[in-house]
Amino acid sequence: MNRGFFPPAEPVSRLIDEFNKLPGIGPKSAARLAYHLLRMPEAEARSLAEAIIAVKDKIVLCSLCQNITDSDPYAICRSKQRDQNKICIVEEPLDILALERTGQYQGLYHVLHGVISPMEGIGPDDLKIRELLGRLKSGKVEEVILATNPNLEGEATAMYLQRLLSPSGIRMTSLARGLPVGGDLEYADEVTLGRALEGRREV
Amino acid sequence: MNRGFFPPAEPVSRLIDEFNKLPGIGPKSAARLAYHLLRMPEAEARSLAEAIIAVKDKIVLCSLCQNITDSDPYAICRSKQRDQNKICIVEEPLDILALERTGQYQGLYHVLHGVISPMEGIGPDDLKIRELLGRLKSGKVEEVILATNPNLEGEATAMYLQRLLSPSGIRMTSLARGLPVGGDLEYADEVTLGRALEGRREV
């Protein structure tokens, strides 16, 4: 500033700041995005702004699966084509997106909205576990798939749920651990490789 | 879709699509951004949306330097502290930001808004060259710094300007080419290293 540094025009600086707050967007990408928006046709920029506002105005949590939805209950919970006897428990709404992309799961979901993390002061009561227990009471559910992330906190949360639900006698499964498809044995870490060996199957 | 794939709620899908259109944001980052916005406090999301709209509503091109600005002429063009005898010619508004960050340039700028690119059908008339000639007519300008990008099209554009302006007798300079500071001689490409040798200076 002292040497007469001129920042960009105020609305541009402000937009750069706003983009910079988003995850994975550093100051340089933020500037690039802001200048890209300046060159975009007005209608397209407006359409982005409106999409941001719409998402805040129209989105609620599904009273059943706790996924984000614009109509409660969420489409999957309402669907007659989905297997009502299976519930797949995930940490975040994004995980549902990933599982749906496989096209291989036909059951229902339940979003915890986080994991148990004593370090961050997040306990079971901060997650949507009470809502899960409510859904399991119906007695219709035959299998619960614990699909938390394969890391320390995800595994701890799965373990907690396993203990909590075991008295119910519902079948509990977890996603297979092993080598990622397209991956390289040479680069696999020893824990993954160990789990891949442990879970080996007849060919 | 055939296997009963459920996309996210419509407002979320729409926001993912909108983010996906931005440069450097793929479908996965777009989804991550959209879900991040969902978790953001409403006021912050609105503030991003408003910043996008403000940038389209309030920004114009400076009638002198052609940089984007919210008040014409742009602050640098109006400033009495800037050296009116130097004009630094850049391709894009972002380049001004980069040069201002150095704190070492005290002259004026001129934004071409592109480079000559026969492949993309962009000729000299598509750039803000006419406006540049208008500014040079005043006779006040003593030095023109050609600061287009050090690539094929940038160099060709600089060459074109050099020929165009040489009858005026105005001093023309270009930014030094050489090793990037903090870089590694071993990894420098041969052209850069060649230019660094060519431009070597007494120590």
XYZ file of C-alpha atoms in Angstrom:
406
model
C 0.000 0.000 0.000
C 2.731 2.402 0.979
C 4.242 2.366 -2.488
C 0.929 3.265 -4.044
C -0.416 -0.247 -4.611
C -3.789 -0.089 -6.337
C -6.159 -2.930 -5.527
C -8.825 -3.930 -8.071
C -12.126 -2.034 -8.067
C -14.106 -2.596 -4.842
C -16.797 -4.926 -6.268
C -14.062 -7.070 -7.807
C -12.027 -7.198 -4.568
C -15.136 -8.140 -2.690
C -15.954 -10.983 -5.089
C -12.361 -12.237 -4.887
C -12.668 -12.252 -1.073
C -15.946 -14.139 -1.227
C -14.545 -16.808 -3.559
C -11.426 -17.046 -1.421
C -13.569 -18.126 1.551
C -14.727 -21.261 -0.279
C -12.846 -24.511 0.345
C -10.073 -25.345 -2.102
C -10.057 -21.852 -3.633
C -6.906 -19.860 -2.884
C -6.378 -16.156 -3.595
C -5.137 -16.743 -7.157
C -8.002 -19.044 -8.186
C -10.386 -16.591 -6.513
C -9.037 -13.757 -8.675
C -9.238 -15.921 -11.786
C -12.852 -16.834 -11.005
C -13.795 -13.211 -10.336
C -12.323 -12.034 -13.639
C -13.957 -14.931 -15.423
C -17.322 -13.834 -14.034
C -16.666 -10.330 -15.310
C -16.283 -11.678 -18.813
C -19.296 -13.983 -18.554
C -22.599 -12.898 -20.102
C -24.714 -11.156 -17.470
C -27.434 -13.821 -17.644
C -24.997 -16.600 -16.747
C -23.566 -14.710 -13.793
C -27.066 -13.960 -12.562
C -27.985 -17.593 -12.950
C -25.082 -18.596 -10.671
C -26.113 -16.005 -8.080
C -29.711 -17.204 -8.206
C -28.671 -20.840 -7.857
C -26.783 -19.931 -4.676
C -29.804 -18.168 -3.215
C -32.208 -20.933 -4.316
C -30.144 -23.564 -2.573
C -30.397 -21.661 0.703
C -34.097 -20.868 0.276
C -35.412 -24.224 -0.865
C -33.297 -26.857 0.809
C -34.314 -28.603 4.037
C -33.268 -31.826 5.734
C -35.410 -34.868 4.991
C -37.242 -35.843 8.181
C -36.436 -39.497 7.472
C -32.962 -39.895 5.994
C -31.698 -36.410 7.014
C -30.333 -35.867 3.507
C -30.706 -32.387 2.046
C -33.769 -32.146 -0.142
C -36.137 -29.643 -1.672
C -39.154 -31.817 -0.801
C -39.520 -33.677 2.465
C -39.350 -36.692 2.459
C -36.428 -36.972 0.044
C -37.060 -38.684 -3.326
C -35.242 -41.884 -2.328
C -37.255 -42.201 0.897
C -40.481 -41.760 -1.104
C -39.509 -44.108 -3.924
C -41.370 -47.422 -4.190
C -38.476 -48.827 -6.226
C -36.054 -48.660 -3.325
C -35.541 -51.547 -0.978
C -37.079 -50.437 2.341
C -35.234 -53.153 4.259
C -31.749 -51.718 3.866
C -30.347 -48.513 5.333
C -26.896 -47.323 4.374
C -25.407 -44.956 6.959
C -23.146 -42.236 5.615
C -21.398 -39.222 7.081
C -22.371 -36.537 4.587
C -24.896 -35.896 1.778
C -22.018 -36.019 -0.735
C -21.479 -39.663 0.157
C -24.984 -40.474 -1.102
C -24.070 -38.881 -4.414
C -21.011 -41.123 -4.667
C -22.965 -44.271 -3.802
C -25.800 -43.408 -6.205
C -23.261 -42.980 -8.989
C -22.321 -46.657 -8.683
C -25.907 -47.570 -9.593
C -25.499 -50.662 -7.419
C -27.367 -49.774 -4.279
C -31.143 -49.913 -4.148
C -31.809 -49.393 -0.451
C -32.359 -46.302 1.683
C -29.827 -43.975 3.293
C -29.272 -42.200 6.568
C -26.992 -39.179 6.848
C -25.231 -38.686 10.197
C -24.021 -35.170 9.300
C -20.606 -35.747 10.803
C -18.570 -38.257 12.765
C -17.801 -38.723 16.422
C -14.687 -36.674 17.070
C -13.662 -36.082 20.689
C -10.882 -33.783 19.440
C -13.454 -31.433 17.938
C -15.925 -31.962 20.746
C -18.416 -33.819 18.531
C -20.203 -36.595 20.397
C -22.965 -39.024 19.353
C -25.638 -36.501 20.375
C -24.393 -34.053 17.752
C -25.074 -36.570 14.980
C -28.427 -37.706 13.567
C -28.307 -40.944 15.569
C -31.542 -40.392 17.486
C -33.337 -40.054 14.143
C -31.710 -43.300 12.976
C -32.920 -45.189 16.049
C -36.419 -43.852 15.401
C -36.341 -45.272 11.869
C -35.075 -48.655 13.027
C -37.927 -49.004 15.541
C -40.390 -49.777 12.748
C -38.808 -53.242 12.561
C -38.832 -53.209 8.754
C -35.085 -52.762 8.418
C -33.124 -55.978 7.954
C -29.690 -54.661 7.121
C -27.715 -51.630 8.155
C -24.658 -50.844 6.022
C -22.077 -48.820 7.938
C -20.572 -46.684 5.197
C -18.646 -44.095 7.199
C -15.255 -43.106 5.813
C -12.419 -45.631 6.144
C -10.412 -43.412 8.489
C -9.919 -43.186 12.251
C -13.008 -41.138 13.045
C -15.208 -42.928 10.526
C -14.212 -46.328 11.898
C -14.753 -45.160 15.493
C -18.225 -43.909 14.587
C -19.032 -47.209 12.854
C -17.816 -49.075 15.923
C -20.020 -46.946 18.174
C -23.075 -47.609 15.973
C -22.271 -51.305 15.848
C -22.327 -51.523 19.660
C -25.423 -49.362 19.896
C -27.391 -51.389 17.351
C -26.212 -54.905 18.125
C -28.980 -55.561 20.720
C -31.538 -54.973 17.925
C -30.303 -58.075 16.097
C -30.324 -56.210 12.761
C -27.689 -57.468 10.321
C -24.784 -55.002 10.102
C -22.294 -54.825 7.257
C -19.538 -52.479 6.205
C -18.060 -51.682 2.794
C -15.177 -53.885 1.665
C -11.674 -52.545 2.209
C -9.068 -53.422 -0.391
C -7.133 -52.195 -3.373
C -8.778 -49.354 -5.293
C -9.650 -50.451 -8.833
C -7.153 -48.996 -11.293
C -4.689 -48.611 -8.430
C -1.220 -50.008 -8.180
C -0.186 -52.727 -5.709
C 3.234 -51.128 -5.455
C 1.796 -47.856 -4.191
C -0.814 -49.311 -1.835
C -0.133 -48.521 1.818
C 0.463 -51.502 4.091
C -2.835 -51.158 5.963
C -4.889 -51.217 2.756
C -2.845 -54.105 1.395
C -3.263 -55.943 4.698
C -7.040 -55.488 4.538
C -7.037 -56.588 0.888
C -5.238 -59.803 1.859
C -7.539 -60.358 4.819
C -10.600 -59.929 2.608
C -9.322 -61.991 -0.326
C -11.912 -64.010 -2.225
C -12.000 -67.204 -4.284
C -11.714 -66.494 -8.015
C -30.512 -43.470 -14.571
C -31.907 -46.799 -15.714
C -30.902 -48.470 -12.474
C -32.810 -45.941 -10.448
C -30.026 -43.396 -9.932
C -31.242 -40.517 -7.782
C -29.576 -37.186 -8.470
C -29.363 -34.614 -5.671
C -32.329 -32.277 -5.119
C -32.903 -29.954 -8.099
C -31.574 -26.719 -6.532
C -28.419 -28.569 -5.497
C -27.923 -30.134 -8.951
C -28.411 -26.736 -10.514
C -25.814 -25.139 -8.260
C -23.361 -27.974 -8.988
C -23.912 -27.374 -12.722
C -23.331 -23.648 -12.330
C -20.095 -24.134 -10.393
C -18.989 -26.758 -12.891
C -19.126 -24.132 -15.662
C -16.433 -22.043 -13.964
C -12.826 -22.508 -15.067
C -10.747 -24.963 -13.034
C -13.780 -26.414 -11.235
C -14.561 -29.998 -12.180
C -17.708 -31.941 -11.263
C -16.299 -33.146 -7.925
C -15.107 -29.725 -6.757
C -18.427 -28.304 -7.934
C -20.308 -30.783 -5.744
C -18.029 -30.036 -2.806
C -18.597 -26.292 -3.223
C -22.358 -26.724 -3.493
C -22.530 -28.793 -0.310
C -20.243 -26.346 1.421
C -22.641 -23.532 0.534
C -25.489 -25.558 1.987
C -23.702 -25.683 5.317
C -22.693 -22.025 5.222
C -24.716 -19.498 7.234
C -27.398 -17.988 5.023
C -25.918 -14.480 5.314
C -22.564 -15.624 3.925
C -24.133 -17.414 0.977
C -26.222 -14.355 0.217
C -23.162 -12.176 0.428
C -21.453 -14.302 -2.246
C -24.530 -14.118 -4.484
C -24.711 -10.351 -4.038
C -21.014 -9.924 -4.800
C -21.548 -11.759 -8.100
C -24.430 -9.507 -9.050
C -22.636 -6.343 -7.900
C -19.665 -7.137 -10.087
C -21.905 -7.348 -13.154
C -23.918 -4.261 -12.235
C -21.168 -1.885 -11.231
C -18.163 -2.721 -13.356
C -17.318 -0.894 -16.608
C -14.178 -0.539 -18.696
C -12.062 2.527 -18.006
C -12.235 4.802 -21.052
C -8.471 5.385 -20.782
C -6.655 2.213 -19.736
C -9.534 -0.186 -20.549
C -9.114 -1.900 -17.189
C -12.269 -2.957 -15.385
C -13.330 -0.363 -12.861
C -16.322 0.794 -10.859
C -15.525 4.446 -11.577
C -14.349 5.712 -14.942
C -11.506 6.671 -15.227
C -9.869 3.912 -13.201
C -8.109 4.920 -9.950
C -4.621 4.497 -11.422
C -5.454 6.689 -14.424
C -6.774 9.377 -12.070
C -3.913 9.185 -9.583
C -1.507 12.102 -9.409
C 1.120 9.830 -7.846
C 1.478 7.716 -10.961
C 4.033 8.495 -13.603
C 2.052 9.723 -16.617
C 4.996 9.165 -18.954
C 4.967 5.366 -18.827
C 2.337 2.978 -20.130
C 2.614 -0.728 -19.454
C 0.649 -2.816 -21.956
C -0.886 -6.026 -20.617
C -3.218 -8.673 -21.997
C -5.740 -8.933 -19.173
C -6.898 -7.037 -16.050
C -5.428 -9.826 -13.895
C -1.972 -8.897 -15.165
C -2.348 -5.436 -13.606
C -3.079 -7.107 -10.276
C 0.134 -9.119 -10.572
C 2.211 -6.069 -11.501
C 0.682 -3.930 -8.746
C 1.566 -6.620 -6.220
C 5.260 -6.103 -6.962
C 4.893 -2.512 -5.762
C 7.638 -1.584 -8.227
C 5.756 0.019 -11.056
C 4.525 3.576 -10.782
C 3.328 4.244 -14.326
C 0.015 3.760 -16.109
C -1.417 0.653 -17.759
C -3.253 -0.297 -20.907
C -5.256 -3.521 -21.154
C -5.477 -5.118 -24.611
C -8.172 -7.613 -23.534
C -6.594 -10.453 -25.451
C -3.780 -11.257 -27.835
C -3.519 -11.538 -31.586
C -4.358 -15.141 -32.389
C -4.980 -16.063 -36.023
C -5.939 -19.579 -34.868
C -8.862 -18.187 -32.892
C -9.617 -15.501 -35.443
C -8.530 -12.666 -33.154
C -6.860 -9.834 -35.068
C -5.480 -6.449 -33.962
C -8.903 -4.849 -34.451
C -10.381 -7.089 -31.758
C -7.973 -5.708 -29.183
C -7.957 -2.287 -27.516
C -5.176 -1.057 -29.792
C -7.096 1.865 -31.282
C -7.637 3.172 -27.750
C -3.904 2.794 -27.073
C -2.985 4.827 -30.151
C -5.417 7.516 -29.007
C -3.636 7.735 -25.659
C -0.185 7.906 -27.245
C -1.218 10.840 -29.464
C -1.061 13.208 -26.496
C 2.741 13.031 -26.799
C 3.178 12.804 -23.029
C 4.179 9.143 -23.061
C 7.912 8.498 -23.099
C 8.039 4.758 -22.531
C 5.823 1.871 -23.489
C 6.470 -1.381 -21.637
C 5.306 -4.388 -23.637
C 4.208 -6.791 -20.886
C 2.274 -9.403 -22.849
C 2.755 -12.998 -21.756
C 6.081 -14.669 -22.634
C 4.460 -17.198 -24.961
C 3.963 -17.485 -28.702
C 0.867 -15.312 -28.971
C 2.021 -12.790 -26.404
C 5.353 -12.373 -28.176
C 3.643 -12.044 -31.572
C 1.348 -9.357 -30.184
C 4.306 -7.500 -28.678
C 6.098 -7.737 -32.023
C 3.051 -6.320 -33.807
C 2.840 -3.401 -31.376
C 6.552 -2.784 -31.663
C 6.261 -2.385 -35.451
C 3.120 -0.322 -35.151
C 4.585 2.086 -32.606
C 8.179 2.353 -33.809
C 7.454 5.342 -36.141
C 6.336 7.316 -33.061
C 9.858 7.186 -31.661
C 8.533 6.304 -28.189
C 10.962 4.172 -26.172
C 9.771 0.563 -26.044
C 10.865 -2.019 -23.474
C 9.830 -5.514 -22.529
C 10.026 -7.420 -19.229
C 13.243 -9.351 -18.624
C 13.213 -13.071 -19.391
C 15.263 -15.328 -17.170
C 15.205 -17.768 -14.309
C 12.224 -17.419 -11.988
C 13.348 -16.452 -8.476
C 13.201 -19.452 -6.167
C 13.334 -21.691 -9.231
C 15.823 -24.396 -9.967
C 18.405 -24.190 -12.748
C 18.124 -27.937 -13.234
C 14.425 -27.708 -14.046
C 14.568 -24.589 -16.220
C 13.637 -25.270 -19.842
C 16.342 -24.595 -22.423
C 14.627 -21.537 -23.897
C 14.344 -19.809 -20.512
C 17.906 -20.735 -19.650
C 19.064 -19.473 -23.047
C 17.308 -16.147 -22.450
C 18.778 -15.986 -18.932
C 22.281 -16.417 -20.364
C 21.622 -13.883 -23.104
C 20.386 -11.327 -20.563
C 23.096 -11.951 -17.956
C 24.266 -8.953 -15.993
C 27.444 -7.848 -14.201
C 27.342 -8.620 -10.491
